[in-house]
Every structure is written in structure tokens, then in C-alpha cells.
CSV table of C-alpha atoms and ligand atoms in Angstrom, one decimal:
chain,number,residue,atom,x,y,z
A,25,MET,CA,5.2,8.1,1.5
A,26,ASN,CA,5.7,4.5,2.2
A,27,ARG,CA,9.6,2.9,2.3
A,28,ALA,CA,9.2,1.5,-0.5
A,29,THR,CA,8.4,4.8,-2.5
A,30,ILE,CA,11.0,7.0,-0.6
A,31,SER,CA,14.0,3.9,-1.9
A,32,MET,CA,12.2,5.1,-5.0
A,33,CYS,CA,12.9,8.6,-5.2
A,34,LEU,CA,16.2,8.1,-3.8
A,35,PHE,CA,17.2,6.2,-6.3
A,36,VAL,CA,16.6,8.8,-9.3
A,37,LEU,CA,19.6,10.5,-10.4
A,38,LEU,CA,18.7,13.8,-10.3
A,39,SER,CA,20.6,15.6,-13.4
A,40,LEU,CA,21.8,18.6,-13.0
A,41,PRO,CA,21.4,21.2,-15.8
A,42,CYS,CA,24.3,22.1,-18.1
A,43,GLY,CA,26.5,24.9,-17.3
A,44,ARG,CA,25.4,25.8,-13.7
A,45,LEU,CA,27.1,28.8,-12.3
A,46,ALA,CA,29.9,27.4,-9.5
A,47,ALA,CA,29.4,28.9,-6.4
A,48,GLN,CA,30.7,32.3,-6.0
A,49,ALA,CA,34.8,32.1,-4.3
A,50,ASN,CA,33.3,33.1,0.1
A,51,GLY,CA,31.5,29.4,-0.1
A,52,LEU,CA,28.6,31.3,1.6
A,53,ALA,CA,25.1,30.9,0.9
A,54,LYS,CA,24.9,26.8,-0.2
A,55,THR,CA,21.6,27.3,0.1
A,56,PRO,CA,19.5,30.5,-0.5
A,57,PRO,CA,20.4,32.4,2.9
A,58,MET,CA,17.2,32.3,5.5
A,59,GLY,CA,16.4,34.8,8.5
A,60,TRP,CA,14.3,38.3,9.3
A,61,SER,CA,15.3,42.0,7.8
A,62,SER,CA,14.2,45.5,9.7
A,63,TRP,CA,13.3,47.1,6.6
A,64,ASN,CA,10.1,46.0,5.4
A,65,LEU,CA,8.3,46.2,8.9
A,66,PHE,CA,9.6,49.0,10.7
A,67,ALA,CA,11.8,51.2,7.4
A,68,CYS,CA,13.5,54.6,9.2
A,69,ASN,CA,12.4,53.2,12.2
A,70,VAL,CA,14.2,50.4,13.8
A,71,LYS,CA,16.9,51.0,16.9
A,72,ASP,CA,19.0,49.1,19.2
A,73,ALA,CA,16.2,47.0,20.7
A,74,ASP,CA,14.1,46.4,18.5
A,75,VAL,CA,16.9,44.4,16.1
A,76,ARG,CA,17.2,42.1,19.8
A,77,ALA,CA,13.9,41.5,20.5
A,78,GLN,CA,13.4,40.4,16.9
A,79,ALA,CA,16.8,38.1,18.1
A,80,ASP,CA,15.2,36.9,21.3
A,81,ALA,CA,12.1,36.0,19.5
A,82,MET,CA,14.2,34.2,16.4
A,83,ALA,CA,16.0,32.0,19.3
A,84,SER,CA,13.5,31.2,20.7
A,85,ASN,CA,10.0,30.5,18.1
A,86,GLY,CA,11.5,27.6,16.8
A,87,MET,CA,12.5,29.1,13.4
A,88,ARG,CA,16.6,29.1,14.5
A,89,GLU,CA,15.5,25.6,14.6
A,90,ALA,CA,14.0,25.7,11.7
A,91,GLY,CA,17.3,27.6,8.9
A,92,TYR,CA,16.7,30.5,10.0
A,93,GLN,CA,19.7,32.0,10.6
A,94,TYR,CA,20.2,36.0,9.9
A,95,VAL,CA,19.0,38.9,11.8
A,96,ASN,CA,19.8,41.6,9.0
A,97,ILE,CA,19.5,46.1,9.6
A,98,ASP,CA,18.5,46.9,7.0
A,99,ASP,CA,19.1,51.1,6.4
A,100,CYS,CA,19.3,53.8,9.6
A,101,TRP,CA,21.9,52.8,11.4
A,102,GLU,CA,23.9,54.9,9.3
A,103,GLY,CA,25.9,58.0,11.6
A,104,LYS,CA,28.7,60.0,10.4
A,105,ARG,CA,32.5,58.8,9.9
A,106,ASP,CA,35.5,59.6,11.9
A,107,ALA,CA,38.3,62.1,11.0
A,108,GLN,CA,39.9,58.9,10.5
A,109,GLY,CA,37.0,58.3,7.5
A,110,ASN,CA,35.5,54.6,9.3
A,111,ILE,CA,31.9,54.6,9.9
A,112,GLN,CA,30.1,55.1,12.8
A,113,SER,CA,26.6,53.9,13.3
A,114,ASN,CA,24.3,56.8,14.7
A,115,GLU,CA,22.3,56.8,18.1
A,116,ARG,CA,19.2,54.1,17.5
A,117,PHE,CA,22.6,51.9,17.6
A,118,PRO,CA,25.1,53.1,20.7
A,119,ASP,CA,27.8,50.1,20.0
A,120,MET,CA,27.0,48.0,16.7
A,121,LYS,CA,30.3,45.1,18.5
A,122,ALA,CA,27.9,44.7,21.7
A,123,LEU,CA,24.3,44.1,19.8
A,124,ALA,CA,26.1,42.0,17.0
A,125,ASP,CA,27.3,40.0,20.5
A,126,TYR,CA,24.8,39.9,21.6
A,127,VAL,CA,22.9,38.8,17.6
A,128,HIS,CA,26.0,36.1,18.2
A,129,SER,CA,24.9,35.2,22.0
A,130,LYS,CA,22.1,33.2,20.3
A,131,GLY,CA,23.0,31.2,18.3
A,132,LEU,CA,22.5,33.9,14.8
A,133,LYS,CA,23.7,36.0,13.0
A,134,ILE,CA,23.4,38.8,12.3
A,135,GLY,CA,23.6,41.7,8.4
A,136,ILE,CA,23.7,44.7,8.2
A,137,TYR,CA,23.2,47.2,5.0
A,138,SER,CA,25.2,49.9,2.7
A,139,GLY,CA,26.1,50.7,-0.8
A,140,PRO,CA,28.3,52.2,-3.3
A,141,GLY,CA,26.9,54.9,-3.6
A,142,PRO,CA,27.7,58.7,-0.8
A,143,LYS,CA,24.5,57.6,0.1
A,144,THR,CA,22.3,55.0,1.3
A,145,CYS,CA,18.1,54.7,-0.3
A,146,GLY,CA,17.1,56.5,2.9
A,147,GLY,CA,19.9,59.5,3.3
A,148,PHE,CA,22.8,58.2,5.3
A,149,GLU,CA,26.3,57.9,4.2
A,150,ALA,CA,27.5,54.4,1.8
A,151,SER,CA,30.1,52.8,0.8
A,152,TYR,CA,31.5,54.8,-2.2
A,153,GLN,CA,35.5,55.5,-1.5
A,154,HIS,CA,35.4,54.1,1.9
A,155,GLU,CA,34.2,50.0,0.3
A,156,GLU,CA,37.5,48.5,2.4
A,157,GLN,CA,36.8,50.3,5.2
A,158,ASP,CA,34.3,49.8,5.3
A,159,ALA,CA,34.1,46.9,4.7
A,160,ARG,CA,37.4,45.9,7.1
A,161,THR,CA,34.6,47.7,10.0
A,162,TYR,CA,32.0,45.7,8.9
A,163,ALA,CA,34.4,42.8,9.3
A,164,ALA,CA,35.7,44.1,13.1
A,165,TRP,CA,32.1,44.4,14.4
A,166,GLY,CA,31.4,40.3,14.2
A,167,ILE,CA,28.8,41.6,11.9
A,168,ASP,CA,28.3,38.5,8.7
A,169,TYR,CA,25.4,39.8,5.8
A,170,LEU,CA,25.9,42.9,3.2
A,171,LYS,CA,23.2,44.1,1.8
A,172,TYR,CA,24.8,46.6,-0.3
A,173,ASP,CA,21.9,48.7,-2.5
A,174,MET,CA,22.5,51.3,-5.5
A,175,CYS,CA,21.0,53.9,-4.1
A,176,SER,CA,22.3,57.5,-4.3
A,177,ALA,CA,24.5,55.7,-7.6
A,178,ARG,CA,21.7,55.2,-9.7
A,179,ASN,CA,23.3,58.1,-12.1
A,180,MET,CA,26.8,57.6,-11.5
A,181,PHE,CA,28.5,55.2,-13.6
A,182,ARG,CA,28.0,53.7,-16.9
A,183,ASP,CA,26.0,50.2,-17.2
A,184,GLU,CA,29.3,49.1,-18.0
A,185,GLU,CA,30.6,50.2,-15.6
A,186,TRP,CA,28.4,48.0,-12.4
A,187,PRO,CA,29.8,44.9,-12.6
A,188,GLY,CA,32.4,46.7,-11.8
A,189,VAL,CA,31.2,48.3,-8.6
A,190,TYR,CA,29.3,45.4,-6.8
A,191,LYS,CA,32.9,43.3,-7.4
A,192,LYS,CA,34.9,46.9,-5.4
A,193,MET,CA,32.5,45.8,-2.0
A,194,GLY,CA,33.2,41.6,-2.4
A,195,ASP,CA,36.4,41.8,-2.9
A,196,ALA,CA,36.6,44.1,0.1
A,197,LEU,CA,34.5,41.8,2.3
A,198,MET,CA,37.0,39.0,0.9
A,199,LYS,CA,39.9,40.7,1.7
A,200,SER,CA,38.4,41.4,5.3
A,201,GLY,CA,39.4,37.6,6.2
A,202,ARG,CA,35.2,37.6,7.8
A,203,PRO,CA,32.7,35.6,5.6
A,204,ILE,CA,29.9,38.1,5.2
A,205,VAL,CA,27.1,37.2,2.8
A,206,TYR,CA,26.8,39.9,0.2
A,207,SER,CA,23.7,40.5,-1.1
A,208,ILE,CA,22.8,43.0,-4.1
A,209,SER,CA,20.4,44.9,-4.8
A,210,HIS,CA,19.9,47.0,-8.4
A,211,GLY,CA,16.5,48.3,-8.6
A,212,ASP,CA,15.0,46.7,-11.2
A,213,ASN,CA,17.2,47.6,-14.6
A,214,GLN,CA,20.3,46.1,-15.7
A,215,ARG,CA,19.7,42.7,-16.1
A,216,ILE,CA,21.9,42.6,-12.7
A,217,TRP,CA,21.5,38.3,-12.9
A,218,SER,CA,23.8,38.1,-15.7
A,219,TRP,CA,26.4,40.4,-14.5
A,220,ALA,CA,25.6,39.3,-10.2
A,221,PRO,CA,27.7,36.5,-10.5
A,222,SER,CA,30.7,38.1,-10.9
A,223,SER,CA,31.3,40.5,-9.1
A,224,GLY,CA,30.7,37.7,-5.8
A,225,ALA,CA,27.2,38.4,-5.0
A,226,ASN,CA,25.0,35.3,-2.9
A,227,LEU,CA,21.8,37.6,-3.8
A,228,TRP,CA,21.0,39.5,-6.3
A,229,ARG,CA,17.5,41.5,-6.2
A,230,ILE,CA,16.0,41.1,-8.9
A,231,GLY,CA,13.3,44.2,-9.5
A,232,THR,CA,12.4,46.9,-7.0
A,233,ASP,CA,10.3,46.4,-3.7
A,234,ILE,CA,7.8,44.0,-3.0
A,235,ARG,CA,5.1,44.9,-0.7
A,236,PRO,CA,2.1,43.5,1.3
A,237,ASP,CA,0.3,43.4,-1.5
A,238,HIS,CA,-0.9,40.2,-3.1
A,239,GLU,CA,-0.5,41.8,-7.4
A,240,ILE,CA,3.0,43.1,-6.9
A,241,ILE,CA,4.1,39.1,-5.2
A,242,GLU,CA,2.4,37.6,-8.3
A,243,HIS,CA,4.4,39.9,-9.9
A,244,PHE,CA,8.1,39.1,-8.6
A,245,ALA,CA,7.0,35.4,-8.7
A,246,PHE,CA,6.7,36.2,-12.2
A,247,LEU,CA,9.3,37.9,-13.1
A,248,ASP,CA,12.0,35.1,-11.3
A,249,ALA,CA,10.5,32.3,-12.9
A,250,GLY,CA,13.0,31.4,-15.8
A,251,LEU,CA,15.7,33.0,-14.7
A,252,GLU,CA,16.5,29.4,-13.0
A,253,ARG,CA,19.8,29.0,-14.5
A,254,TYR,CA,21.5,32.1,-13.1
A,255,ALA,CA,20.4,29.9,-9.4
A,256,GLY,CA,22.9,27.9,-7.8
A,257,PRO,CA,24.6,27.0,-4.6
A,258,GLY,CA,26.1,30.2,-3.6
A,259,HIS,CA,24.0,33.1,-6.0
A,260,TRP,CA,20.7,32.8,-6.1
A,261,ASN,CA,17.8,34.8,-7.6
A,262,ASP,CA,16.3,37.4,-4.9
A,263,PRO,CA,12.4,38.7,-5.5
A,264,ASP,CA,12.9,40.3,-2.1
A,265,MET,CA,11.9,40.0,1.4
A,266,LEU,CA,8.8,38.1,2.5
A,267,GLU,CA,5.7,40.5,3.7
A,268,VAL,CA,4.4,36.6,5.4
A,269,GLY,CA,2.4,37.9,7.8
A,270,ASN,CA,2.0,41.5,7.2
A,271,GLY,CA,-0.7,44.0,5.4
A,272,LYS,CA,-3.7,42.6,4.6
A,273,LEU,CA,-2.3,39.7,2.7
A,274,ASN,CA,-4.9,37.1,4.5
A,275,ALA,CA,-3.6,33.5,5.1
A,276,ASP,CA,-4.3,32.3,2.2
A,277,GLU,CA,-1.9,34.3,0.7
A,278,ASP,CA,0.3,34.5,3.2
A,279,ARG,CA,1.0,30.3,2.3
A,280,GLN,CA,1.2,31.0,-1.8
A,281,HIS,CA,3.3,33.8,-1.2
A,282,PHE,CA,5.3,30.9,0.7
A,283,GLY,CA,5.2,28.8,-1.5
A,284,LEU,CA,6.4,30.5,-4.1
A,285,TRP,CA,9.4,31.4,-2.5
A,286,CYS,CA,10.5,28.0,-1.5
A,287,LEU,CA,9.2,26.9,-4.7
A,288,LEU,CA,11.9,29.9,-6.7
A,289,ALA,CA,14.4,28.8,-4.3
A,290,ALA,CA,13.9,32.0,-2.8
A,291,PRO,CA,15.9,33.3,0.3
A,292,LEU,CA,13.2,33.5,2.8
A,293,ILE,CA,13.7,36.5,4.7
A,294,ALA,CA,10.9,36.8,6.7
A,295,GLY,CA,10.2,40.8,7.6
A,296,ASN,CA,6.9,41.0,10.0
A,297,ASP,CA,6.9,41.2,13.4
A,298,LEU,CA,8.3,37.4,14.9
A,299,ALA,CA,7.2,38.6,18.8
A,300,HIS,CA,4.0,39.2,18.2
A,301,MET,CA,3.1,36.8,15.2
A,302,SER,CA,0.4,34.3,15.4
A,303,PRO,CA,0.5,30.8,15.9
A,304,GLU,CA,-0.9,30.6,12.0
A,305,ILE,CA,1.9,33.0,10.7
A,306,GLN,CA,4.7,30.9,13.1
A,307,ALA,CA,3.1,27.5,11.5
A,308,ILE,CA,4.1,28.9,7.8
A,309,LEU,CA,6.8,31.0,8.6
A,310,THR,CA,8.7,27.2,10.4
A,311,ASN,CA,6.4,24.6,7.6
A,312,ARG,CA,10.1,22.2,7.7
A,313,GLU,CA,8.6,20.8,5.0
A,314,ALA,CA,8.3,24.0,2.9
A,315,ILE,CA,12.0,25.2,3.9
A,316,ALA,CA,13.1,21.9,3.3
A,317,MET,CA,12.2,22.2,0.1
A,318,ASP,CA,13.9,26.1,-0.9
A,319,GLN,CA,16.6,24.4,0.9
A,320,ASP,CA,17.1,21.4,-0.7
A,321,PRO,CA,20.7,21.0,-1.5
A,322,ALA,CA,21.5,20.6,-5.2
A,323,GLY,CA,19.6,25.0,-5.4
A,324,ILE,CA,17.7,24.6,-8.5
A,325,GLN,CA,14.9,27.1,-8.8
A,326,GLY,CA,11.8,26.3,-9.8
A,327,LYS,CA,9.4,27.1,-13.0
A,328,SER,CA,5.6,27.3,-14.1
A,329,VAL,CA,5.5,24.5,-16.1
A,330,TRP,CA,1.4,25.0,-17.4
A,331,GLN,CA,-0.3,28.3,-17.3
A,332,GLU,CA,-3.9,29.0,-17.8
A,333,GLY,CA,-4.9,31.8,-17.2
A,334,PRO,CA,-5.2,32.9,-13.4
A,335,VAL,CA,-4.2,28.9,-12.3
A,336,SER,CA,-0.9,27.5,-12.8
A,337,VAL,CA,1.1,24.7,-11.8
A,338,TRP,CA,4.9,25.4,-10.0
A,339,VAL,CA,8.0,21.9,-10.5
A,340,LYS,CA,11.0,22.2,-8.5
A,341,PRO,CA,13.4,19.8,-9.2
A,342,LEU,CA,15.2,17.5,-6.1
A,343,ALA,CA,17.6,16.7,-4.8
A,344,ASP,CA,16.0,13.1,-4.1
A,345,GLY,CA,14.3,12.8,-7.0
A,346,SER,CA,10.8,13.6,-5.9
A,347,LYS,CA,9.4,16.6,-6.9
A,348,ALA,CA,7.7,20.5,-5.0
A,349,VAL,CA,5.0,21.2,-7.0
A,350,GLY,CA,2.8,24.5,-6.4
A,351,LEU,CA,-0.4,24.6,-7.8
A,352,VAL,CA,-1.2,27.9,-8.0
A,353,ASN,CA,-4.3,29.9,-7.7
A,354,MET,CA,-3.7,34.0,-8.5
A,355,GLY,CA,-7.5,34.4,-9.3
A,356,GLU,CA,-10.8,36.3,-7.4
A,357,SER,CA,-12.1,32.9,-7.1
A,358,PRO,CA,-11.4,29.4,-5.6
A,359,ASN,CA,-10.7,27.0,-8.7
A,360,ALA,CA,-10.2,24.0,-10.2
A,361,ILE,CA,-5.8,23.2,-11.9
A,362,GLU,CA,-6.1,20.1,-13.0
A,363,PHE,CA,-1.8,18.8,-12.4
A,364,SER,CA,-0.3,16.4,-15.6
A,365,PHE,CA,2.4,14.9,-13.8
A,366,ARG,CA,4.2,14.5,-17.4
A,367,ASP,CA,4.1,18.4,-17.3
A,368,ALA,CA,6.3,17.9,-13.8
A,369,GLY,CA,8.6,15.5,-16.2
A,370,LEU,CA,7.4,13.2,-13.6
A,371,PRO,CA,6.2,9.0,-14.6
A,372,GLU,CA,2.7,8.0,-14.8
A,373,TRP,CA,2.3,7.0,-11.5
A,374,ALA,CA,3.7,9.7,-8.7
A,375,GLU,CA,2.0,9.7,-4.6
A,376,LEU,CA,1.9,12.8,-3.6
A,377,ARG,CA,2.0,14.6,-0.1
A,378,ASP,CA,0.3,18.0,1.0
A,379,VAL,CA,2.7,20.3,2.6
A,380,PHE,CA,1.0,23.0,3.4
A,381,ASN,CA,-2.0,20.4,5.9
A,382,HIS,CA,0.9,17.7,6.9
A,383,LYS,CA,-0.5,14.9,4.3
A,384,ASP,CA,-0.2,12.3,3.0
A,385,LEU,CA,-3.1,12.3,-0.2
A,386,GLY,CA,-2.2,9.0,-1.5
A,387,VAL,CA,-1.1,7.2,-4.7
A,388,PHE,CA,-2.1,8.9,-8.7
A,389,GLU,CA,-2.3,8.6,-12.5
A,390,LYS,CA,-1.0,10.4,-14.8
A,391,THR,CA,-2.8,13.9,-13.1
A,392,PHE,CA,-4.2,14.8,-9.6
A,393,LYS,CA,-6.8,17.5,-9.3
A,394,ALA,CA,-7.8,20.1,-6.1
A,395,THR,CA,-9.7,23.1,-5.8
A,396,VAL,CA,-7.8,26.1,-4.7
A,397,PRO,CA,-8.4,28.5,-2.8
A,398,THR,CA,-8.4,32.2,-4.4
A,399,ARG,CA,-4.9,33.0,-4.6
A,400,GLY,CA,-4.1,30.1,-2.8
A,401,ILE,CA,-1.4,27.0,-3.4
A,402,LEU,CA,-1.6,23.8,-3.5
A,403,LEU,CA,2.2,23.1,-2.5
A,404,LEU,CA,2.9,19.0,-3.0
A,405,ARG,CA,5.4,16.9,-2.2
A,406,VAL,CA,5.8,15.0,-5.3
A,407,CYS,CA,7.6,11.7,-5.9
A,408,PRO,CA,7.6,8.9,-9.1
A,409,VAL,CA,6.4,4.6,-8.4
A,410,THR,CA,6.6,2.1,-10.9
A,411,THR,CA,3.9,1.5,-10.7
A,412,GLY,CA,0.3,1.7,-8.1
A,413,THR,CA,-3.2,1.2,-8.1
A,414,ALA,CA,-4.3,4.9,-7.9
A,415,LYS,CA,-6.4,6.2,-5.5
A,416,PRO,CA,-9.9,7.3,-7.1
A,417,GLN,CA,-10.5,11.5,-7.1
A,418,ASP,CA,-13.3,13.3,-7.1
B,3,LIG,C1,15.8,50.4,-1.6
B,3,LIG,C2,15.8,48.6,-1.2
B,3,LIG,C3,15.1,48.5,0.5
B,3,LIG,C4,15.2,49.6,2.0
B,3,LIG,C5,15.6,50.7,1.0
B,3,LIG,C6,15.9,51.0,2.7
B,3,LIG,O1,13.9,50.8,-1.0
B,3,LIG,O2,14.7,48.1,-2.1
B,3,LIG,O3,14.9,46.9,0.2
B,3,LIG,O4,16.4,48.6,1.6
B,3,LIG,O5,16.0,50.0,0.0
B,3,LIG,O6,16.7,52.4,2.5
């Protein structure tokens, strides 16, 4: 973008939606957390060496520099409690403190998993009636992030009790004295977004489990669209971890998945094998222009502003006055999508940049039309300009 255009972007005043929630008391996750989690790749087979290998990869393949920070152990690390009730890790994690030290030595942070019931979803020991004790243990190990998952607590509490149930661990983490990002997960019910912020959560899962399947990814993207007023610095809707690079998703589907998560200001928690990924997948996960949209300091979650059949246009306002725009094709064939600047709240003239191809497209008047591949996305950074010479469209 040229200098005149950039200064115009900075000139446009940001107007934050009214009534947005304040950041959480722990002061963490001012932008959506970025990292990796063991679940989508290893499920219950994860062990110490796997976590170290993923940390090594994140620290050496450009992900750390692109903003990825947390290396999260999901379920299945837990052992029994000792005679004093302290949670122990199991034989696959011989020394959790040493593992945390290792991850920290790579300039990264480490996450762990538990839940408010007696058992985790994998049937391991969870934190029921041990909340403060577990928070103290996590702090002593050097844990920086906790995912707290309903699982066996499902039938233990009445609807109105859930905020208090999760707040118990939120308070325990605060009391532990260590800054620990608090991520909660509550299946697919209870309108979690309406009460999760009061439990101290920095992020909350809005639904059940993601899979590397385009239909599921589409489902979660649209489930999250419309929840934008609950998101903001310190507290984020979580449409679940990334499946980029997993299963049979092709590059267009991976780009669409990643682009939508960036437009939604979703946490970017990779779930693939960081130590063995193709350069194409690595390029998607480390696309700094897309990540800058997700991590934009204004923290405004984007939404779908226009939809017709399988095609839609998504817009996320950014702090400098420009907009992240996604032309999204959920269809089974390539589709032409016409993006009207008015739908995005833009003036008549705007300068466009293709984020996945790192390419300036030029200045356009009122609309922009492009053919988007099957299950693909054209992710644009759009900057309003006062007047210009429109580039002719084919
Ligand atoms: C639930 C969660 C998953 C994962 C598993 C672990 O299904 O939704 O993300 O944490 O539990 O058992």
C-alpha cells in the first residue's frame, strides 16, 4: 500500500462497539492466545518427548517469531493423587517441572488440562474439590495456561451453578500467584459466552469438538459468527483448536479455516505435527499478515456481513481503520463473489491487498469481484482511500 493510503488508514478513527466487556482481572490474553495443543494430533497417546519435539519445532520453524507461544498438553497427562491429595503426572510425563523448564528454555510457555468434575473426558483424575491445591501445583510446575473441561461434571450441577463452578478454578489460579491463562470448555450447551467472562475465563469453547472436516469447520465458523459482542481483549470466543494440516483438508480448505479463525479473532492453537509439516502448511500457519488480523490490538471479532447460498463476505474492523475482509466460498465448485464496499461499511474507494498471496491488488471503486476456489477464501486487507483511479475489473 502506498504512503498516502497508509496514512489514510491511520487517520480513520476506530469506534469500539459500545458495551464491550473489560479485560479479565488476570490481565492475560489481550490478544487471542496462539500456540499448539496435543489433542488433535496425539489425543491420549501424548508423552513428554512429543511435547518437547513440538516445542523444538515451534522454536525453530518461525512459528515462535510469528507469535505462537503456548505449548499445551491436553488430556491424559494425569496420574493419581498422592497421600496429601497432590495431583501427580503419569508415567508418560515423568517430571512435569522439568518439562515446563524445557519449554520455557525455548522461549515458549506451557499449558495443561483438567476439569471441574472428578474425572476428565479421558477418564483421568480432574480437579473436583482440589481446585486450589491443583492451581498451586500448576504454579509450582511453572504452568502458564489451563484448559478446564466439563467432562464428568456434566450431570453434577444445575445450569445456574456453572458460572460459580468455573469461577472456583478461575479464583484459584489468581490465588496461585502465577499468571495462568484460563481456557474453559463446556460442551455445546448453556450459552457459555453469556456467563464465561464472569468466571474469569480468557477464552471459552463455543461448541463441541472440531475435526479435520470442512463441514465441521464451516459449522463452527458460523456458530461463532454473531457472538462478536462477547469477544475482546482478555476474553475470546473459542471455536476450537486448528485442524490446519490435519486429515484430508486440502490447501484451499486449510487457508479458509485459518483465514476464518483470523477474521473471528479466534485463538490460534495449532493441532498438527509441527515437526513434520509441508512448507505449504507452515506458510499458512505463519502468514504474518493474516496473524496480524487475528492479533489486531482493537480485538474486534469479525462477522459475516453478506451471504448468498454457499458464498459469504466476512469483515473484521482493524485498529488502524482498515478492514480484514474474507470472500468465502463454502461451495463444491469455484464461485464468483462480488464484495460491495458498502456492506463492509467502507467508503466508495478502497485499496485492496491479497493476504495469502502477499500481493497488492490496487484501488477499486464500490465493489470488487473475484472467483474464489472450491471451499476457499480470498483474504483481503482493505484500506479506505478518499479518491483514486479504479483498476478495471475483468
Ligand atoms: C473434550 C474436549 C477436547 C479434548 C478432550 C480430551 O472432548 O472437547 O478438546 O480436550 O475432551 O479428553
